[in-house]
XYZ file of C-alpha atoms in Angstrom:
772
model
C -0.103 0.118 0.032
C 1.505 3.335 -1.110
C 0.427 7.025 -1.573
C 2.348 9.849 -3.069
C 3.049 13.313 -1.603
C 1.812 16.483 -3.174
C 5.451 18.340 -2.633
C 8.843 16.644 -3.707
C 10.420 18.428 -0.752
C 11.812 16.141 2.176
C 11.881 17.291 5.770
C 14.933 14.984 6.352
C 18.031 17.173 5.333
C 16.455 20.625 5.929
C 18.127 23.015 8.192
C 14.980 23.632 10.268
C 15.222 25.869 13.577
C 15.176 23.906 16.368
C 11.855 22.990 17.869
C 12.924 22.700 21.823
C 14.593 25.948 21.714
C 11.494 28.793 21.951
C 11.138 27.451 25.776
C 14.801 27.664 26.667
C 15.158 31.001 25.220
C 11.980 32.317 26.994
C 12.862 30.849 30.462
C 10.269 28.160 30.055
C 12.615 25.216 30.280
C 11.740 23.262 33.386
C 15.211 21.671 35.272
C 14.952 19.525 37.956
C 15.844 22.127 40.563
C 12.717 24.318 39.278
C 10.338 21.684 40.472
C 8.931 22.391 43.376
C 6.819 19.964 45.703
C 5.288 20.803 48.829
C 6.864 19.658 52.072
C 10.140 18.789 50.532
C 13.181 18.292 52.516
C 16.809 18.907 51.095
C 19.647 16.561 51.171
C 23.668 17.133 51.532
C 26.045 14.394 51.534
C 29.210 13.962 53.896
C 32.162 13.136 51.932
C 35.842 11.931 52.573
C 38.240 14.113 53.269
C 40.996 11.288 52.811
C 42.102 9.215 49.927
C 42.624 6.197 51.597
C 41.297 5.103 55.246
C 39.357 2.800 57.421
C 36.199 3.764 59.129
C 36.947 3.461 62.452
C 33.349 4.792 64.065
C 31.097 7.326 62.792
C 28.565 9.198 65.068
C 25.916 10.993 64.031
C 23.849 11.672 67.215
C 24.460 15.341 67.252
C 23.682 15.716 64.016
C 20.326 14.169 64.077
C 19.654 16.419 67.021
C 20.476 19.388 65.084
C 17.614 21.969 64.307
C 15.697 21.328 61.190
C 17.501 17.723 60.709
C 14.578 14.966 59.511
C 17.374 12.011 59.315
C 20.884 11.117 59.325
C 21.690 8.072 56.992
C 24.836 5.845 57.189
C 26.008 2.593 55.730
C 24.391 0.953 58.334
C 20.991 2.437 58.205
C 20.599 1.738 54.418
C 21.680 -1.978 54.888
C 18.661 -3.327 53.393
C 19.791 -1.988 49.926
C 23.069 -1.386 49.872
C 23.973 -3.521 47.256
C 26.793 -2.658 44.959
C 25.954 -0.495 41.916
C 25.989 -2.729 39.025
C 27.595 -2.272 35.658
C 25.207 -1.142 32.637
C 27.195 -2.549 29.687
C 29.260 -5.583 29.368
C 28.855 -6.929 33.089
C 31.560 -8.934 34.219
C 30.982 -11.360 37.310
C 35.243 -11.071 37.672
C 34.713 -7.018 38.227
C 32.159 -7.578 41.258
C 34.543 -7.030 43.714
C 35.321 -3.496 42.986
C 32.076 -1.920 42.506
C 30.980 0.928 44.648
C 28.486 0.762 47.406
C 25.976 3.868 47.729
C 27.785 4.738 51.199
C 31.393 3.889 52.421
C 31.400 0.463 54.421
C 34.530 -0.158 56.821
C 37.364 1.994 54.153
C 37.079 5.003 52.171
C 38.927 4.813 48.664
C 38.916 8.555 47.551
C 38.200 11.907 48.203
C 34.859 12.766 47.977
C 33.248 9.410 48.549
C 29.692 9.639 50.258
C 29.951 8.519 53.653
C 26.329 9.781 55.225
C 23.245 11.381 53.938
C 21.982 14.326 56.022
C 18.082 15.384 55.087
C 16.705 18.670 56.627
C 14.173 21.191 56.089
C 16.546 23.351 54.042
C 19.935 22.711 52.184
C 21.679 25.406 54.475
C 20.328 23.033 57.788
C 21.530 19.824 55.941
C 24.924 21.276 55.145
C 25.425 22.647 59.059
C 24.595 19.145 60.219
C 27.139 17.482 58.164
C 29.672 19.493 60.256
C 28.273 17.793 63.663
C 28.782 14.278 62.234
C 32.069 12.958 64.162
C 34.018 10.698 61.809
C 37.121 8.949 63.031
C 39.389 8.069 60.131
C 42.438 5.863 60.150
C 44.330 6.843 57.156
C 46.004 4.088 55.000
C 48.657 4.479 52.553
C 47.653 6.045 49.196
C 48.128 4.692 45.442
C 48.124 7.823 43.260
C 50.111 6.577 40.114
C 48.433 4.025 38.070
C 52.217 2.890 37.119
C 53.718 2.282 40.886
C 55.777 -0.912 41.156
C 54.278 -1.754 44.531
C 51.486 0.506 44.988
C 49.219 -0.118 48.350
C 46.221 -2.444 47.477
C 42.554 -0.759 47.782
C 41.069 -4.388 47.521
C 42.042 -7.718 48.643
C 41.011 -9.088 44.895
C 43.806 -7.341 43.441
C 46.985 -6.861 45.490
C 48.494 -4.849 42.412
C 45.561 -2.708 41.892
C 44.958 -3.929 38.482
C 41.390 -4.617 38.323
C 41.415 -6.225 34.703
C 43.442 -6.523 31.961
C 42.146 -6.544 28.223
C 43.883 -7.676 24.870
C 42.933 -6.707 21.539
C 45.166 -8.665 18.625
C 45.076 -9.813 15.007
C 47.732 -10.709 12.687
C 51.233 -11.827 13.308
C 52.531 -8.960 14.748
C 55.775 -10.379 16.007
C 56.769 -11.094 12.542
C 55.580 -7.772 11.090
C 58.035 -5.970 13.262
C 60.865 -8.582 12.934
C 60.981 -8.272 9.205
C 60.097 -4.176 9.571
C 62.573 -1.630 7.846
C 61.468 0.918 10.271
C 60.323 0.812 13.615
C 59.245 3.959 15.648
C 58.193 4.018 19.229
C 56.643 6.520 21.403
C 55.029 7.213 24.882
C 51.746 9.511 24.830
C 50.089 10.493 27.955
C 46.419 12.115 27.882
C 45.374 14.052 31.504
C 42.126 13.420 33.545
C 39.230 15.158 32.388
C 35.666 15.677 33.480
C 32.552 16.586 31.601
C 31.214 20.139 33.039
C 27.893 20.595 31.846
C 26.337 23.669 33.001
C 23.680 21.789 35.158
C 25.406 19.496 38.056
C 23.706 16.677 39.346
C 20.474 16.649 40.905
C 17.588 14.304 41.896
C 13.598 15.086 43.445
C 12.360 11.804 44.581
C 8.706 11.675 45.993
C 6.804 8.818 47.306
C 2.768 8.511 46.725
C 0.957 6.470 49.299
C -2.146 6.548 47.355
C -0.774 5.272 44.043
C 1.854 3.323 45.961
C 4.741 4.578 43.218
C 7.911 6.061 43.777
C 8.593 9.049 41.351
C 12.102 10.597 40.670
C 13.026 13.487 38.310
C 16.581 13.614 37.755
C 18.835 14.803 34.494
C 19.687 11.288 33.630
C 20.291 9.850 29.582
C 19.260 6.377 31.047
C 15.822 6.402 32.312
C 14.783 3.017 31.899
C 18.248 1.476 32.940
C 17.807 3.547 36.146
C 14.590 2.400 37.155
C 15.215 -1.040 36.791
C 18.444 -0.454 39.052
C 16.909 1.821 41.456
C 13.923 -0.504 41.960
C 16.102 -3.832 42.239
C 18.276 -1.941 45.035
C 14.942 -0.498 46.525
C 13.340 -4.291 46.549
C 10.200 -2.696 44.491
C 8.672 -3.914 41.430
C 9.551 -1.742 38.395
C 5.741 -0.532 37.914
C 6.198 1.063 41.008
C 9.131 3.190 40.046
C 8.751 5.941 37.877
C 11.599 8.255 36.265
C 11.474 11.386 34.699
C 14.595 13.430 33.076
C 13.080 16.795 32.672
C 15.206 19.424 30.684
C 18.607 18.879 31.110
C 21.441 21.558 31.106
C 24.322 19.264 29.058
C 25.568 15.720 29.226
C 28.686 14.709 27.554
C 29.089 11.580 29.261
C 28.396 11.896 32.941
C 24.585 11.721 32.567
C 24.886 7.888 31.993
C 25.951 6.533 35.285
C 23.951 5.245 38.507
C 25.688 7.212 41.154
C 25.293 6.794 44.793
C 22.977 9.719 45.451
C 20.496 7.948 42.745
C 19.818 5.592 45.182
C 20.392 7.948 48.581
C 17.717 10.477 47.474
C 14.722 8.013 46.502
C 15.646 5.643 49.761
C 15.150 9.012 52.052
C 12.059 10.094 50.490
C 10.357 6.427 50.775
C 11.943 6.255 54.549
C 10.867 9.602 55.416
C 7.468 9.920 53.290
C 8.128 13.435 52.093
C 9.722 14.859 48.896
C 13.461 14.932 49.051
C 15.858 16.961 46.891
C 19.404 17.136 46.620
C 21.242 19.686 44.179
C 24.914 19.166 43.751
C 27.332 21.900 43.698
C 30.420 22.489 41.597
C 32.634 21.796 43.847
C 30.950 18.313 44.754
C 30.977 17.911 40.923
C 34.385 18.467 40.424
C 35.279 15.951 43.127
C 32.199 13.389 42.986
C 31.441 12.966 39.285
C 32.785 10.724 37.260
C 36.104 11.424 35.737
C 37.284 10.406 32.706
C 40.648 9.711 30.174
C 44.168 9.632 31.931
C 45.450 6.877 29.760
C 49.166 6.546 29.361
C 50.241 4.769 25.743
C 53.460 2.753 24.821
C 53.210 2.572 21.250
C 55.445 1.011 18.423
C 54.972 1.043 14.549
C 56.647 -1.097 12.328
C 56.835 0.465 8.663
C 57.841 -0.412 5.285
C 60.499 2.117 3.188
C 57.179 3.620 1.316
C 55.385 4.461 4.476
C 52.967 0.959 4.563
C 52.228 0.306 7.964
C 53.025 -3.146 8.778
C 51.953 -3.374 12.500
C 50.777 -1.593 15.611
C 52.047 -2.704 19.008
C 50.494 -0.948 21.975
C 50.517 -1.217 25.857
C 48.211 0.888 27.389
C 47.504 1.843 31.106
C 44.060 3.251 32.106
C 43.783 4.926 35.606
C 40.487 3.668 36.612
C 40.233 5.796 39.778
C 39.145 4.067 43.149
C 36.080 1.756 41.893
C 34.497 0.584 38.698
C 31.307 2.303 38.226
C 28.484 1.777 35.767
C 30.810 1.726 32.630
C 33.129 -1.036 34.010
C 36.135 -1.355 31.541
C 34.068 -0.105 28.830
C 36.265 3.245 28.158
C 39.744 1.465 27.914
C 38.600 -1.352 25.728
C 37.221 1.476 23.433
C 40.798 2.507 22.964
C 42.096 -1.128 22.498
C 39.385 -1.301 20.070
C 39.180 1.668 18.359
C 43.152 2.767 18.141
C 43.626 1.148 14.802
C 41.723 3.827 13.262
C 40.898 4.361 9.745
C 43.735 2.968 8.754
C 44.688 -0.776 7.174
C 46.788 -2.533 9.664
C 47.964 -6.427 8.629
C 48.763 -6.698 12.080
C 47.852 -5.574 15.411
C 48.064 -6.354 19.300
C 47.127 -3.870 22.373
C 47.607 -4.909 26.047
C 45.535 -3.138 28.544
C 45.637 -2.862 32.054
C 43.036 -1.159 34.195
C 44.591 0.296 37.191
C 42.780 1.053 40.441
C 43.948 4.136 42.247
C 42.832 6.277 45.031
C 41.163 9.262 42.833
C 37.361 9.862 41.781
C 36.112 6.880 39.816
C 36.545 7.560 35.906
C 33.685 7.066 33.304
C 32.679 8.061 30.097
C 33.269 11.627 28.766
C 32.197 12.755 24.793
C 33.806 10.524 22.567
C 35.567 8.247 25.303
C 38.654 6.235 24.628
C 38.675 7.431 21.161
C 39.684 11.169 21.990
C 42.885 9.419 23.755
C 43.456 6.626 21.199
C 43.111 9.013 17.935
C 45.475 11.469 19.745
C 48.112 8.664 20.430
C 48.355 7.190 17.085
C 47.964 10.169 14.891
C 50.854 11.573 17.115
C 52.832 8.340 16.314
C 52.024 8.562 12.579
C 53.831 11.923 12.523
C 56.566 10.958 14.094
C 56.764 8.053 11.642
C 56.401 10.219 8.433
C 59.336 12.654 10.111
C 61.633 9.719 10.546
C 60.911 8.144 7.219
C 61.351 11.887 5.665
C 57.844 11.650 4.097
C 54.730 14.142 3.994
C 52.459 13.330 7.003
C 49.395 13.713 4.891
C 51.099 11.082 1.959
C 51.551 8.837 4.692
C 48.047 8.765 5.594
C 46.705 8.343 2.209
C 48.988 5.601 1.852
C 47.551 3.559 4.513
C 43.364 4.786 4.688
C 41.144 1.971 3.831
C 39.710 2.120 0.241
C 35.912 3.050 -0.415
C 35.863 -0.638 -1.886
C 36.908 -2.532 0.948
C 33.850 -1.777 3.020
C 32.213 -3.228 5.214
C 35.609 -3.898 6.525
C 36.210 -5.957 9.114
C 38.874 -4.488 11.573
C 39.520 -7.954 13.711
C 38.704 -5.537 16.944
C 35.909 -5.685 18.970
C 34.034 -3.210 21.245
C 31.288 -3.570 23.701
C 31.119 -7.433 22.973
C 30.917 -7.157 19.141
C 33.074 -7.026 16.073
C 34.123 -3.666 15.145
C 32.930 -3.859 11.261
C 32.699 -0.451 9.458
C 29.644 -0.142 7.730
C 30.660 2.506 4.953
C 33.098 5.116 4.117
C 35.250 7.262 1.891
C 38.017 7.924 4.226
C 40.690 9.065 0.817
C 38.202 11.265 -0.286
C 37.549 13.166 2.978
C 41.325 13.428 3.798
C 41.329 14.937 0.068
C 38.874 17.317 0.644
C 40.398 18.468 4.325
C 43.507 19.184 2.785
C 42.129 21.430 0.064
C 40.271 23.204 2.538
C 42.880 24.074 4.542
C 45.517 24.784 1.829
C 47.590 21.986 3.138
C 50.463 22.169 0.092
C 50.627 25.682 0.320
C 51.343 26.200 4.286
C 53.867 28.360 5.448
C 56.849 27.263 6.965
C 56.883 27.049 10.678
C 59.288 30.089 11.246
C 61.944 30.549 13.627
C 61.741 33.357 16.563
C 59.455 33.778 19.195
C 56.065 33.340 17.196
C 55.798 30.167 15.280
C 53.123 28.332 13.358
C 52.382 25.378 12.574
C 49.325 22.927 11.440
C 48.951 19.486 12.341
C 45.932 16.731 10.971
C 44.310 13.715 12.389
C 42.237 11.253 10.491
C 39.605 9.422 13.099
C 36.702 6.829 12.671
C 33.622 7.515 15.409
C 31.491 4.682 16.416
C 27.827 5.580 16.839
C 24.593 3.864 16.831
C 25.475 1.714 19.750
C 22.563 -0.921 20.075
C 21.022 -3.496 21.062
C 17.289 -1.225 20.462
C 15.549 2.083 20.795
C 11.813 2.166 21.019
C 8.947 4.889 19.590
C 5.385 4.993 20.251
C 3.874 7.232 17.414
C 0.008 8.283 17.358
C -1.940 10.819 15.735
C -4.587 12.285 18.313
C -7.911 14.128 17.761
C -6.632 17.656 16.997
C -4.566 15.962 13.836
C -1.147 16.269 15.979
C 1.670 13.628 15.649
C 2.489 12.778 18.868
C 6.197 10.600 19.288
C 7.221 9.006 22.452
C 10.894 7.269 22.589
C 13.109 5.704 25.187
C 15.749 8.218 23.917
C 16.717 11.086 26.189
C 17.404 14.774 25.267
C 20.546 16.226 27.156
C 20.779 19.202 24.820
C 21.392 17.527 21.158
C 18.173 18.263 19.696
C 16.826 15.229 20.128
C 13.209 16.710 19.577
C 13.482 18.654 16.292
C 15.211 15.455 14.696
C 12.501 13.049 15.628
C 9.979 15.549 14.403
C 11.831 15.867 11.364
C 11.758 12.243 10.810
C 8.614 11.699 11.674
C 7.341 14.530 9.291
C 8.983 13.234 6.676
C 7.576 9.705 6.913
C 3.903 10.573 7.454
C 4.307 13.490 4.805
C 3.104 16.121 7.581
C 4.740 19.727 8.858
C 7.234 19.209 11.544
C 5.820 22.023 13.554
C 2.433 19.666 14.331
C 4.610 16.733 15.631
C 5.274 16.772 19.703
C 8.278 14.551 21.156
C 8.224 13.496 24.433
C 11.110 11.556 26.004
C 12.897 10.662 29.187
C 9.897 9.082 31.188
C 9.475 5.472 31.658
C 5.875 5.838 31.488
C 5.967 6.658 28.022
C 6.924 3.436 26.573
C 7.871 0.158 28.133
C 11.391 -0.566 27.006
C 13.946 2.063 26.312
C 17.886 2.132 26.019
C 18.983 5.631 26.355
C 21.016 8.605 24.612
C 24.687 8.005 24.488
C 27.578 7.172 22.281
C 26.030 8.840 19.620
C 23.061 6.584 19.415
C 19.861 8.721 19.787
C 19.257 9.589 15.954
C 20.567 6.401 14.661
C 18.601 4.245 17.034
C 15.389 6.423 18.049
C 15.410 7.932 14.717
C 15.097 4.585 12.780
C 12.609 3.343 15.249
C 10.276 6.362 14.646
C 10.928 5.956 11.108
C 9.591 2.655 11.130
C 6.971 3.458 13.658
C 5.536 6.437 11.072
C 5.617 3.705 8.073
C 3.039 1.448 9.936
C 1.073 4.701 11.143
C 1.167 5.743 7.399
C -0.540 2.492 6.496
C -3.237 2.556 8.898
C -3.571 5.944 7.896
C -4.217 5.377 4.305
C -6.197 2.556 5.303
C -9.043 4.332 6.926
C -8.674 7.297 4.792
C -9.413 5.199 1.742
C -12.740 3.847 3.430
C -13.477 7.502 4.176
C -12.610 8.831 0.690
C -13.908 5.510 -1.139
C -10.660 5.553 -2.863
C -7.939 2.802 -3.539
C -4.878 4.006 -1.367
C -2.476 4.378 -4.030
C -4.765 7.520 -5.799
C -4.167 9.310 -2.314
C -2.043 12.296 -1.690
C -0.493 13.256 1.431
C -0.854 17.355 1.583
C 0.905 17.638 4.967
C -2.538 18.286 6.989
C -4.295 15.556 5.623
C -4.727 13.357 2.485
C -6.885 14.022 -0.161
C -7.917 11.558 -3.341
C -7.005 12.465 -6.951
C -10.376 12.703 -7.984
C -11.310 15.169 -5.468
C -12.366 14.943 -1.527
C -10.040 15.400 1.260
C -9.868 14.843 5.228
C -7.780 16.524 7.614
C -5.566 14.251 10.136
C -7.803 15.518 12.853
C -10.706 14.193 10.716
C -9.214 10.796 9.496
C -8.331 10.194 13.505
C -11.439 10.724 14.583
C -13.007 7.977 12.042
C -10.205 5.804 13.310
C -11.270 5.194 16.952
C -13.373 1.775 17.749
C -16.671 3.546 17.125
C -15.466 4.981 13.610
C -17.175 3.212 10.882
C -13.893 3.657 8.920
C -11.947 1.974 12.089
C -9.030 -0.221 11.086
C -8.802 -3.700 12.605
C -6.743 -2.536 15.197
C -8.423 0.840 15.960
C -6.885 4.138 16.599
C -3.727 5.555 14.769
C -1.020 4.440 17.198
C 1.585 2.210 16.409
C 5.230 1.085 18.693
C 7.924 -0.351 17.165
C 11.204 -1.450 18.340
C 14.360 -1.243 16.087
C 17.315 -3.350 16.625
C 20.484 -2.653 14.670
C 22.854 -5.607 13.290
C 25.661 -3.466 14.148
C 27.169 0.005 14.959
C 27.362 2.959 12.162
C 30.607 4.891 11.917
C 31.043 8.125 11.104
C 34.489 9.396 10.252
C 36.354 12.203 9.138
C 39.606 14.318 8.961
C 40.728 17.410 11.579
C 43.474 19.935 10.555
C 44.807 22.683 13.327
C 46.748 25.639 12.857
C 48.570 26.645 16.128
C 50.687 30.168 17.049
C 53.147 28.953 19.517
C 54.767 31.706 21.956
C 58.369 29.994 22.261
C 59.039 32.561 25.138
C 55.948 31.903 27.434
C 55.175 28.536 25.818
C 51.326 29.529 25.188
C 49.534 27.902 22.243
C 47.047 29.540 20.478
C 44.484 27.895 18.162
C 44.132 30.043 14.875
C 42.019 27.892 12.573
C 40.232 24.780 12.644
C 39.069 22.869 9.829
C 36.791 19.605 9.872
C 35.610 17.294 7.194
C 33.108 14.833 8.129
C 30.769 11.900 7.073
C 27.613 11.288 9.054
C 25.467 9.771 6.424
C 22.138 11.111 6.205
C 21.991 14.417 8.012
C 18.855 14.725 9.311
C 19.272 18.578 10.294
C 22.830 19.516 8.770
C 22.213 23.149 11.276
C 22.362 20.911 14.160
C 25.094 18.592 12.861
C 27.360 21.533 12.434
C 26.558 22.580 16.083
C 27.325 19.484 17.390
C 30.577 19.417 15.471
C 31.634 23.105 16.386
C 30.466 22.238 20.069
C 32.933 19.265 20.082
C 35.708 20.767 18.383
C 35.375 23.380 21.184
C 35.399 20.399 24.157
C 38.293 18.972 22.202
C 40.459 22.614 22.482
C 40.116 22.167 26.242
C 41.001 18.560 26.211
C 44.142 19.535 23.783
C 45.389 22.696 25.783
C 43.767 23.509 29.105
C 42.077 20.693 30.908
C 43.597 18.673 33.635
C 43.241 17.142 37.032
C 46.042 17.143 39.429
C 46.370 15.114 42.545
C 49.236 15.047 44.992
C 50.803 12.025 46.688
C 48.104 11.821 49.300
C 45.168 11.483 46.845
C 44.180 15.204 47.332
C 42.700 17.192 44.541
C 44.981 20.004 43.712
C 42.294 21.523 40.733
C 39.037 21.380 42.717
C 37.586 24.415 41.327
C 37.216 26.340 37.931
C 40.516 28.429 39.205
C 42.250 25.761 38.671
C 40.314 23.270 36.160
C 40.575 25.614 33.173
C 37.843 25.441 30.580
C 37.954 26.812 27.043
C 36.104 30.161 26.529
C 34.931 32.115 23.228
C 38.560 33.622 23.271
C 39.855 30.203 23.184
C 38.171 29.066 20.110
C 39.010 29.987 16.624
C 37.448 30.097 13.426
C 36.203 27.026 12.803
C 35.724 25.641 8.963
C 32.832 22.700 8.632
C 32.738 20.615 5.176
C 29.672 17.911 5.623
C 29.993 14.772 3.260
C 27.429 12.615 2.328
C 29.000 9.995 0.530
C 28.682 6.725 2.914
C 25.155 6.462 4.161
C 24.932 3.571 6.633
C 23.242 0.349 5.061
C 22.616 -0.711 8.583
C 19.259 1.735 9.353
C 16.569 2.625 6.986
C 17.614 6.173 6.501
C 21.344 5.613 6.375
C 21.658 7.552 9.672
C 25.176 7.672 11.302
C 25.647 10.031 14.704
C 27.152 13.089 14.714
C 27.456 13.905 18.616
C 31.337 13.249 19.338
C 32.901 13.536 15.945
C 33.724 17.285 16.664
C 35.733 16.412 19.424
C 37.566 12.786 18.369
C 40.252 14.199 16.317
C 40.777 17.713 17.846
C 43.382 16.396 20.257
C 45.648 14.708 17.476
C 45.500 17.512 14.964
C 46.356 20.004 17.904
C 49.336 18.237 19.144
C 50.781 17.632 15.803
C 50.270 21.488 14.770
C 52.391 22.204 18.006
C 54.818 19.735 17.136
C 55.005 21.304 13.681
C 55.421 24.707 15.368
C 58.562 23.325 17.396
C 60.690 22.190 14.423
C 63.072 19.679 15.775
C 62.000 19.706 19.276
C 58.291 19.033 18.158
C 59.404 15.371 18.457
C 59.169 15.811 21.998
C 55.439 16.500 22.290
C 53.796 13.190 23.687
C 51.051 14.823 26.425
C 47.725 16.190 26.316
C 47.136 18.901 27.213
C 49.862 21.098 25.786
C 50.327 23.661 28.772
C 52.921 26.510 28.539
C 54.928 24.862 31.215
C 55.483 21.360 28.785
C 56.098 23.680 25.948
C 58.766 25.175 27.808
C 60.210 21.759 28.745
C 60.103 20.460 25.302
C 62.180 23.443 23.761
C 65.767 22.755 24.293
C 67.786 25.167 26.350
C 69.226 26.765 23.239
C 65.804 27.424 21.683
C 64.237 28.773 24.935
C 67.580 31.063 24.898
C 66.816 32.167 21.249
C 63.038 32.880 22.011
């Protein structure tokens, strides 16, 4: 059954203004702290001041007597539901010993670990009462260095603090290195970062005795997973737990965890019979919300005389922090699986050590594992080109996977499945980037104080992580299209994207489509928004649901118009017959109900579909950076960034460009500014935005983008690939290579991110420091 549309213009591919923006611009967005319930109590968390210590005694009697305090909860008080927080993706029983409990038991293992929860009539009362809790700590030796030879053990199950070891390998790597004409080696470090969304974490929980349901509001991107975990820990049936993600002020990785507070606040609301709210302050955010990155690579590249890659060998140490949280060892696994990048490798071996230290636990941050791996690999390739006397771009062009090799089986694995690149034209992206930036006409670095350099980095970015996502689509009595999904919005434009897909599939106006999300009552099953999956997975589910709904719509309209379905035309607001006669969507919806004379066998205009993917969709691109280095001060100033990228079908090109530009800005932060510093006692030395530096508008140069649509994914009906992380994926490598280019011979020493002034000064030889 099919019908034509009157207008040939598709809604997919149009740069429509974001439909959700008016409420944000007018101040009508509703974040968790905007939600007020009568008689709400407020919570504050007592956190450990020690990186490693035994909990000898905790006395909360004075705090419980403090003015305005409703309750104080310790580990003993929540013993009935104090199971460790489980891993979300790829759980491994071998990691069970390293999971975190909601409140510390017997021992604290990082500064900021929750020790107790105070609930009071106001936040001020709760924070005042924290000072009345007396805790007797017995300090223990601290493991602050992931490469220490004999560190103090955090857990009996791992005397050497190695929680897990991973290996990714294919081909005969030993033979490749034995027969190689050249072997290039380097060590590359990426510092510890965190995402810093404008909105910190927060929760509001309320138990309604009338419905016997627990309602929880909070800025999460995995509502269904968090509901399952919370219900299990509280020993409640899932249908009695309702999770809602209101408007969210940014995500970038930190919204995908189940944190200790995600249990503590609902537990307190259940126990006290009153709503409980907790809003994290920025100091808490920097010490308690997950960190990320902090990897050390030892890399070896085997090459032929013409620059062909023969083998890649890597040893990776990932500082995991004190516990394995919701993401387990996913980040180092992503690094090992994606380190080969867009190149052909006859052989490869990567050995990974996941090491526990007395620091804040790590998790994901935009392009987790790939920002780091791309930077390390691309830096290594530049070193190889220099040693062989070859052009850096030419070496990459020689080794890129050709277009006729897709689908390309890399031989590596991530998230439990083989990495198979679905489609791409990597050489074309490189050529376009070189042409766009004028690579072949670039000036020399120069000498003296101010030096200019250019660097490039190619990348592949995994998107569309499965296994499924769901969508419910209906047309109500007013003719509006209602879309509900298990995905969630964290500011990426989800509502606009899904509205455009639904409007395109139904030949409707996007302004008449309403998208609802982030609510476990909307749809029975959902996975969430992470890993650049929402457009690919939720978008495909919406498209398939709309195609089913379109068939139902045609069935009803054909009966009403007494015309064959194939003769009908969609008008944008309804359906008309070629021979005359027309009904609006509202009129058709009215006839589709159980009492309607034209109702289908399954009454109503509503469908539910779950889209399951057969593999991930891989976006790709090339980043070129131009920087100026002040050799006297070591300051690096980005001057231009160029990004050529292919995301398959771009649903809304303007939003895709916004995602890329935002990712570039964050990548500049990671490449030049952002770094957590700890001392030898595990104390965080950069625990405020005075020390943890973020890029501002003055740090972001002119960004030039070129979007390619040469490689739609064959794995979903619209050819979609994700765009949320492609902007950041290659920036670190491009900037590191640009700095190395600017420094001339001293550039061979560039082996660390961020590229801070102190490091630039250290990399310069003494005679160059004097000359500057």
